[in-house]
Tab-separated table of C-alpha atoms and ligand atoms in Angstrom:
chain	number	residue	atom	x	y	z
A	190	MET	CA	-23.476	-61.873	132.162
A	191	LEU	CA	-22.328	-60.977	135.689
A	192	SER	CA	-25.936	-61.088	136.866
A	193	MET	CA	-25.934	-64.833	136.152
A	194	LEU	CA	-23.272	-65.306	138.828
A	195	ARG	CA	-24.392	-65.500	142.417
A	196	PRO	CA	-23.185	-62.731	144.754
A	197	THR	CA	-19.901	-63.114	146.591
A	198	PRO	CA	-20.114	-64.747	150.023
A	199	ILE	CA	-17.321	-62.408	151.219
A	200	VAL	CA	-18.408	-59.598	153.551
A	201	PRO	CA	-16.069	-56.592	153.933
A	202	THR	CA	-15.961	-54.931	157.366
A	203	VAL	CA	-14.716	-51.696	155.744
A	204	ASP	CA	-16.671	-49.095	153.761
A	205	PHE	CA	-14.852	-48.359	150.503
A	206	ASP	CA	-16.580	-44.976	150.142
A	207	ARG	CA	-15.841	-43.570	153.602
A	208	ASP	CA	-13.049	-41.037	154.166
A	209	GLY	CA	-10.280	-41.791	156.666
A	210	ALA	CA	-8.189	-44.854	157.481
A	211	GLN	CA	-10.035	-48.115	158.156
A	212	HIS	CA	-8.447	-51.388	159.220
A	213	GLY	CA	-10.776	-54.340	158.773
A	214	PHE	CA	-11.271	-57.652	157.081
A	215	LEU	CA	-12.712	-59.425	154.120
A	216	ARG	CA	-14.675	-62.062	156.027
A	217	LEU	CA	-15.010	-65.251	154.006
A	218	PRO	CA	-17.378	-67.820	155.548
A	219	TYR	CA	-15.546	-71.140	155.901
A	220	SER	CA	-17.318	-73.917	157.757
A	221	ARG	CA	-14.982	-76.612	159.045
A	222	ASP	CA	-14.377	-79.123	161.850
A	223	ASP	CA	-12.916	-76.636	164.342
A	224	SER	CA	-15.393	-73.824	163.580
A	225	ALA	CA	-18.856	-74.700	162.301
A	226	TRP	CA	-19.771	-71.138	161.376
A	227	GLY	CA	-16.188	-69.934	161.056
A	228	SER	CA	-14.546	-67.542	158.623
A	229	VAL	CA	-11.252	-66.739	156.959
A	230	MET	CA	-10.445	-63.162	158.043
A	231	ILE	CA	-8.342	-61.479	155.332
A	232	PRO	CA	-6.844	-58.172	156.560
A	233	ILE	CA	-7.734	-55.136	154.436
A	234	CYS	CA	-7.030	-51.437	154.866
A	235	VAL	CA	-8.803	-48.592	153.079
A	236	ILE	CA	-7.290	-45.115	153.199
A	237	ARG	CA	-9.500	-42.571	151.456
A	238	ASN	CA	-9.562	-38.820	151.154
A	239	GLY	CA	-12.182	-37.507	148.756
A	240	THR	CA	-12.608	-38.326	145.129
A	241	GLY	CA	-9.587	-39.170	143.046
A	242	PRO	CA	-7.883	-42.215	141.619
A	243	THR	CA	-7.880	-45.573	143.404
A	244	ALA	CA	-4.807	-47.744	143.867
A	245	LEU	CA	-5.222	-51.426	144.721
A	246	LEU	CA	-2.076	-52.776	146.435
A	247	THR	CA	-1.599	-56.470	147.127
A	248	GLY	CA	1.001	-58.836	148.563
A	249	GLY	CA	0.877	-62.468	149.563
A	250	ASN	CA	-0.746	-63.573	146.303
A	251	HIS	CA	1.665	-66.425	146.982
A	252	GLY	CA	1.994	-67.106	150.693
A	253	ASP	CA	5.782	-67.528	150.898
A	254	GLU	CA	6.817	-64.157	149.442
A	255	TYR	CA	7.532	-61.445	152.021
A	256	GLU	CA	8.658	-58.107	150.548
A	257	GLY	CA	5.070	-57.207	149.582
A	258	PRO	CA	3.443	-58.041	152.929
A	259	LEU	CA	6.259	-56.271	154.821
A	260	ALA	CA	5.907	-53.094	152.738
A	261	LEU	CA	2.099	-53.143	152.765
A	262	PHE	CA	1.460	-53.874	156.457
A	263	GLU	CA	3.794	-50.943	157.149
A	264	LEU	CA	2.110	-48.685	154.592
A	265	ALA	CA	-1.305	-49.466	156.109
A	266	ARG	CA	0.038	-48.478	159.539
A	267	THR	CA	1.762	-45.271	158.442
A	268	LEU	CA	-0.067	-43.724	155.470
A	269	ASP	CA	-2.008	-40.687	156.714
A	270	PRO	CA	-5.343	-40.009	154.950
A	271	LYS	CA	-4.380	-36.314	154.935
A	272	ASP	CA	-1.568	-37.177	152.526
A	273	VAL	CA	-3.891	-39.041	150.129
A	274	SER	CA	-6.008	-37.697	147.254
A	275	GLY	CA	-8.305	-40.541	146.306
A	276	THR	CA	-8.311	-44.075	147.686
A	277	VAL	CA	-5.659	-46.643	148.592
A	278	ILE	CA	-6.932	-50.187	149.107
A	279	ILE	CA	-4.306	-52.427	150.738
A	280	VAL	CA	-4.570	-56.208	151.009
A	281	PRO	CA	-1.127	-57.216	152.342
A	282	ALA	CA	-1.775	-60.978	152.132
A	283	MET	CA	-4.204	-61.811	149.375
A	284	ASN	CA	-4.120	-65.602	149.742
A	285	TYR	CA	-4.307	-65.284	153.513
A	286	PRO	CA	-4.523	-69.025	154.344
A	287	ALA	CA	-1.348	-69.593	152.273
A	288	PHE	CA	0.354	-66.617	153.951
A	289	GLN	CA	-0.503	-67.964	157.419
A	290	ALA	CA	0.964	-71.343	156.468
A	291	GLY	CA	4.059	-69.821	154.793
A	292	THR	CA	3.314	-71.776	151.629
A	293	ARG	CA	2.846	-70.762	148.001
A	294	THR	CA	-0.618	-72.294	147.713
A	295	SER	CA	-3.507	-72.519	150.148
A	296	PRO	CA	-3.387	-75.329	152.713
A	297	ILE	CA	-7.214	-75.432	152.538
A	298	ASP	CA	-7.648	-76.285	148.868
A	299	ARG	CA	-4.095	-76.230	147.392
A	300	GLY	CA	-5.311	-73.208	145.407
A	301	ASN	CA	-2.676	-71.112	143.633
A	302	MET	CA	-4.179	-67.609	143.743
A	303	ASN	CA	-2.370	-66.603	140.580
A	304	ARG	CA	-3.935	-69.450	138.593
A	305	ALA	CA	-7.444	-69.079	140.083
A	306	PHE	CA	-8.810	-66.044	138.193
A	307	PRO	CA	-11.570	-65.124	137.432
A	308	GLY	CA	-12.538	-67.356	140.377
A	309	ARG	CA	-15.996	-68.496	141.411
A	310	PRO	CA	-18.376	-67.244	144.114
A	311	ASP	CA	-19.422	-70.876	144.706
A	312	GLY	CA	-15.935	-72.389	144.351
A	313	THR	CA	-13.091	-73.196	146.726
A	314	VAL	CA	-11.812	-70.690	149.294
A	315	THR	CA	-9.100	-69.570	146.857
A	316	GLU	CA	-11.620	-69.228	144.017
A	317	LYS	CA	-13.917	-67.171	146.233
A	318	ILE	CA	-11.071	-64.735	147.019
A	319	ALA	CA	-10.233	-64.480	143.302
A	320	ASP	CA	-13.883	-63.839	142.443
A	321	TYR	CA	-14.027	-61.048	145.036
A	322	PHE	CA	-11.009	-59.333	143.502
A	323	GLN	CA	-12.354	-59.888	139.987
A	324	ARG	CA	-15.825	-58.453	140.575
A	325	GLU	CA	-15.533	-56.179	143.621
A	326	LEU	CA	-11.995	-54.794	143.982
A	327	LEU	CA	-10.458	-54.625	140.491
A	328	PRO	CA	-13.393	-52.600	139.060
A	329	ARG	CA	-12.733	-49.931	141.728
A	330	ALA	CA	-9.045	-49.547	140.807
A	331	ASN	CA	-7.274	-47.267	138.365
A	332	ILE	CA	-3.842	-48.682	139.137
A	333	VAL	CA	-2.982	-52.111	140.539
A	334	LEU	CA	0.346	-53.109	142.120
A	335	ASP	CA	0.775	-56.803	143.007
A	336	PHE	CA	3.979	-57.737	144.843
A	337	HIS	CA	5.710	-61.027	144.184
A	338	SER	CA	9.064	-62.526	145.062
A	339	GLY	CA	10.478	-65.937	144.247
A	340	GLY	CA	9.029	-67.820	147.203
A	341	ARG	CA	10.744	-70.858	148.647
A	342	THR	CA	11.852	-72.342	145.318
A	343	LEU	CA	13.096	-69.387	143.233
A	344	ASP	CA	15.396	-66.400	143.753
A	345	PHE	CA	15.175	-63.288	141.536
A	346	LEU	CA	17.097	-60.135	140.822
A	347	PRO	CA	14.909	-57.382	142.309
A	348	PHE	CA	12.705	-56.048	139.512
A	349	CYS	CA	9.390	-54.335	138.870
A	350	ALA	CA	7.578	-55.520	135.752
A	351	ALA	CA	4.721	-55.077	133.345
A	352	HIS	CA	3.628	-57.063	130.323
A	353	ILE	CA	3.610	-56.410	126.585
A	354	LEU	CA	-0.097	-55.709	125.862
A	355	PRO	CA	-2.243	-55.469	122.740
A	356	ASP	CA	-3.450	-52.009	123.876
A	357	LYS	CA	-0.307	-49.872	123.484
A	358	THR	CA	-1.717	-46.946	125.494
A	359	GLN	CA	-2.399	-49.254	128.438
A	360	GLU	CA	1.054	-50.828	128.008
A	361	GLU	CA	2.766	-47.442	127.983
A	362	LYS	CA	1.001	-46.418	131.221
A	363	ALA	CA	2.059	-49.684	132.869
A	364	PHE	CA	5.708	-49.263	131.871
A	365	ALA	CA	5.635	-45.652	133.101
A	366	ALA	CA	4.473	-46.958	136.501
A	367	VAL	CA	7.277	-49.567	136.437
A	368	GLU	CA	9.799	-46.808	135.755
A	369	ALA	CA	8.353	-44.812	138.671
A	370	PHE	CA	8.652	-47.803	141.034
A	371	SER	CA	12.440	-47.488	140.541
A	372	ALA	CA	13.545	-51.022	141.333
A	373	PRO	CA	17.182	-51.805	140.502
A	374	TYR	CA	15.835	-53.684	137.447
A	375	SER	CA	12.698	-53.113	135.334
A	376	MET	CA	11.303	-55.940	133.234
A	377	LYS	CA	9.241	-56.402	130.099
A	378	MET	CA	7.858	-59.641	131.405
A	379	LEU	CA	6.917	-62.813	129.583
A	380	GLU	CA	4.803	-65.383	131.432
A	381	ILE	CA	5.195	-69.163	131.086
A	382	ASP	CA	1.406	-69.510	131.256
A	383	ALA	CA	-0.740	-66.378	131.723
A	384	VAL	CA	-4.093	-68.193	132.029
A	385	GLY	CA	-5.821	-67.621	135.363
A	386	MET	CA	-3.399	-64.948	136.543
A	387	TYR	CA	-4.473	-61.889	138.544
A	388	ASP	CA	-2.259	-59.910	136.152
A	389	THR	CA	-4.300	-61.022	133.156
A	390	ALA	CA	-7.606	-60.367	134.961
A	391	ALA	CA	-6.560	-56.792	135.772
A	392	GLU	CA	-5.172	-56.135	132.293
A	393	ASP	CA	-8.300	-57.527	130.615
A	394	LEU	CA	-10.312	-54.974	132.619
A	395	GLY	CA	-8.088	-52.232	131.157
A	396	LYS	CA	-6.288	-51.482	134.431
A	397	VAL	CA	-2.731	-50.190	134.726
A	398	PHE	CA	-1.115	-53.268	136.249
A	399	VAL	CA	2.408	-53.586	137.624
A	400	THR	CA	4.004	-56.467	139.465
A	401	THR	CA	7.378	-57.291	140.995
A	402	GLU	CA	9.820	-60.087	141.661
A	403	LEU	CA	11.981	-58.897	144.547
A	404	GLY	CA	14.199	-61.738	145.707
A	405	GLY	CA	12.962	-65.010	147.087
A	406	GLY	CA	14.042	-68.142	148.882
A	407	GLY	CA	11.045	-67.946	151.214
A	408	THR	CA	12.470	-64.969	153.091
A	409	SER	CA	13.272	-61.284	152.563
A	410	ARG	CA	16.436	-59.216	152.600
A	411	ALA	CA	17.086	-55.731	153.965
A	412	HIS	CA	17.791	-54.394	150.485
A	413	THR	CA	14.725	-55.905	148.785
A	414	VAL	CA	12.367	-54.704	151.533
A	415	ARG	CA	13.742	-51.174	151.100
A	416	VAL	CA	13.124	-51.487	147.355
A	417	ALA	CA	9.515	-52.562	148.027
A	418	ARG	CA	8.825	-49.717	150.479
A	419	ARG	CA	10.263	-47.031	148.235
A	420	GLY	CA	8.566	-48.557	145.164
A	421	VAL	CA	5.043	-48.532	146.548
A	422	MET	CA	5.340	-44.880	147.626
A	423	ASN	CA	6.733	-44.004	144.207
A	424	VAL	CA	3.788	-45.679	142.468
A	425	LEU	CA	1.340	-43.728	144.664
A	426	ARG	CA	3.159	-40.463	143.844
A	427	HIS	CA	3.233	-41.370	140.151
A	428	ALA	CA	-0.536	-42.013	140.241
A	429	GLY	CA	-1.143	-38.592	141.816
A	430	ILE	CA	-2.596	-40.190	144.964
A	431	VAL	CA	0.267	-39.048	147.222
A	432	ALA	CA	1.853	-35.626	146.625
A	433	GLY	CA	5.532	-35.186	145.888
A	434	GLU	CA	8.147	-36.181	143.399
A	435	VAL	CA	8.932	-39.781	142.538
A	436	GLU	CA	12.272	-40.735	144.161
A	437	THR	CA	13.988	-42.037	141.075
A	438	THR	CA	17.070	-44.212	141.183
A	439	PRO	CA	18.808	-45.743	138.168
A	440	THR	CA	17.097	-48.846	136.816
A	441	GLN	CA	18.359	-51.351	134.269
A	442	TRP	CA	15.618	-52.373	131.817
A	443	LEU	CA	15.462	-56.049	130.947
A	444	ASP	CA	13.509	-57.920	128.308
A	445	MET	CA	12.376	-61.536	128.080
A	446	PRO	CA	12.207	-61.883	124.293
A	447	SER	CA	11.056	-65.509	124.066
A	448	GLY	CA	10.483	-68.776	125.909
A	449	ASP	CA	14.212	-69.437	125.469
A	450	CYS	CA	14.643	-67.310	128.615
A	451	PHE	CA	13.614	-70.301	130.701
A	452	SER	CA	15.699	-73.427	131.344
A	453	PHE	CA	14.118	-76.448	132.997
A	454	ALA	CA	15.715	-79.457	134.688
A	455	GLU	CA	15.193	-82.710	132.812
A	456	GLU	CA	16.422	-84.864	135.688
A	457	GLY	CA	16.426	-84.388	139.416
A	458	GLY	CA	19.516	-84.032	141.565
A	459	MET	CA	21.717	-81.590	143.409
A	460	VAL	CA	22.175	-78.133	141.833
A	461	GLU	CA	25.514	-76.422	141.465
A	462	THR	CA	25.109	-72.794	140.359
A	463	LEU	CA	27.954	-71.673	138.115
A	464	VAL	CA	26.880	-68.029	137.796
A	465	ASP	CA	25.219	-65.764	140.330
A	466	LEU	CA	22.181	-63.524	139.868
A	467	GLY	CA	23.052	-60.483	137.771
A	468	ASP	CA	26.137	-62.123	136.201
A	469	PRO	CA	26.446	-61.892	132.408
A	470	VAL	CA	26.083	-65.129	130.419
A	471	LYS	CA	26.581	-65.963	126.750
A	472	GLU	CA	24.402	-68.256	124.686
A	473	GLY	CA	25.674	-71.801	125.233
A	474	ASP	CA	27.332	-71.083	128.610
A	475	VAL	CA	26.720	-73.662	131.315
A	476	VAL	CA	24.863	-71.759	134.055
A	477	ALA	CA	24.229	-74.702	136.388
A	478	CYS	CA	25.044	-78.385	136.761
A	479	ILE	CA	22.702	-80.979	138.180
A	480	HIS	CA	24.582	-83.751	139.908
A	481	ALA	CA	23.055	-87.208	140.255
A	482	THR	CA	22.607	-88.211	143.865
A	483	SER	CA	21.601	-91.868	143.497
A	484	ARG	CA	25.107	-93.181	142.777
A	485	THR	CA	28.659	-92.088	142.109
A	486	GLY	CA	30.289	-92.023	138.689
A	487	GLN	CA	27.516	-90.126	136.840
A	488	ALA	CA	28.319	-87.107	134.667
A	489	PRO	CA	26.337	-83.999	135.718
A	490	GLN	CA	23.497	-82.686	133.582
A	491	GLU	CA	24.411	-79.262	132.228
A	492	ILE	CA	21.930	-76.384	132.092
A	493	ARG	CA	22.973	-74.059	129.279
A	494	ALA	CA	21.892	-70.506	128.529
A	495	LYS	CA	19.801	-70.444	125.350
A	496	MET	CA	20.485	-66.731	124.890
A	497	THR	CA	23.017	-64.069	125.833
A	498	GLY	CA	21.959	-61.886	128.766
A	499	ILE	CA	22.164	-61.869	132.560
A	500	LEU	CA	21.058	-64.490	135.064
A	501	THR	CA	17.761	-63.094	136.360
A	502	ALA	CA	16.344	-65.984	138.369
A	503	ARG	CA	17.486	-69.356	139.604
A	504	HIS	CA	16.185	-72.386	141.428
A	505	PHE	CA	16.785	-71.697	145.107
A	506	PRO	CA	16.895	-74.985	147.089
A	507	GLY	CA	19.940	-77.203	146.812
A	508	LEU	CA	17.933	-80.100	145.380
A	509	ILE	CA	15.974	-79.913	142.130
A	510	LYS	CA	13.352	-82.137	140.466
A	511	ALA	CA	12.711	-82.903	136.818
A	512	GLY	CA	10.586	-80.108	135.337
A	513	ASP	CA	11.665	-77.447	137.845
A	514	CYS	CA	12.676	-74.074	136.434
A	515	ALA	CA	16.456	-74.062	136.871
A	516	ALA	CA	17.412	-70.652	135.443
A	517	VAL	CA	15.943	-67.570	133.759
A	518	ILE	CA	18.008	-65.352	131.490
A	519	ALA	CA	16.898	-61.840	130.525
A	520	VAL	CA	18.422	-59.443	128.018
A	521	GLU	CA	19.656	-55.987	128.983
A	522	VAL	CA	17.858	-53.317	126.937
B	1317	LIG	ZN1	4.489	-65.049	143.448
């Protein structure tokens, strides 16, 4: 079936089978007004030392999330091949055009990398990147860590996460890697819509896949960057790629038992948060109010918790639109 697809147009400037540390690019041809034979140059680092497992580490799947890129650009600079058994492939900013623009989606094609899988070799720039990961990088990996944060519009408690999977052996390995990451919170994650996600692509290939949500608001914090840096080293130790013990710290496991975790705004307006991230809430509690801004004298719209748990994510900007995710509640396990 794969033979029916044309080859990728992306040319790597690194050799995935060569020992040592290589800093190069995935060069994606992109012809445009300001560069007729131009390219998108996506930074990639390969650190290899002999045979052994391969970890594929990514950030910037969404371009406005910074803990992953900060941890991974640093890891690429500092990880010594001598300390590696196997291969570490690092792509700190997967949707590089989006990362350069500081936006969630690509300014070239509006492509959302995490809705573009399996991608297309003859598609948009975003689809071509997805196709390269689908057919060239994911098959090389034993373990995949993809960093996310909330971006400009959401803010999260810092957690590492994996999904409930039909293959319980694969699921158990993923949750063991989440535990090793040692974020303050660890999540059994439910997706609103898993179609087209990198997560799903990796899991369908049988890979051990872990992800994170480590804050948000279109910036990073000292604490969440420390969590990201420690977490990625812990995952490499857990995978046997870097020697040494996992630096465990206590983690609180959370579960998202159903779609009732999510609350969406039904009208736009100005948000007033009534509980902060990590605060306990009971089913029926008002967690946020949305105040009308078009005139005075309007009663606010109340956003109520549909289950008892803790506030795990919230809309970040002060203004909200109808349909925006206003709050996410998760249950402490
Ligand atoms: Zn994201």
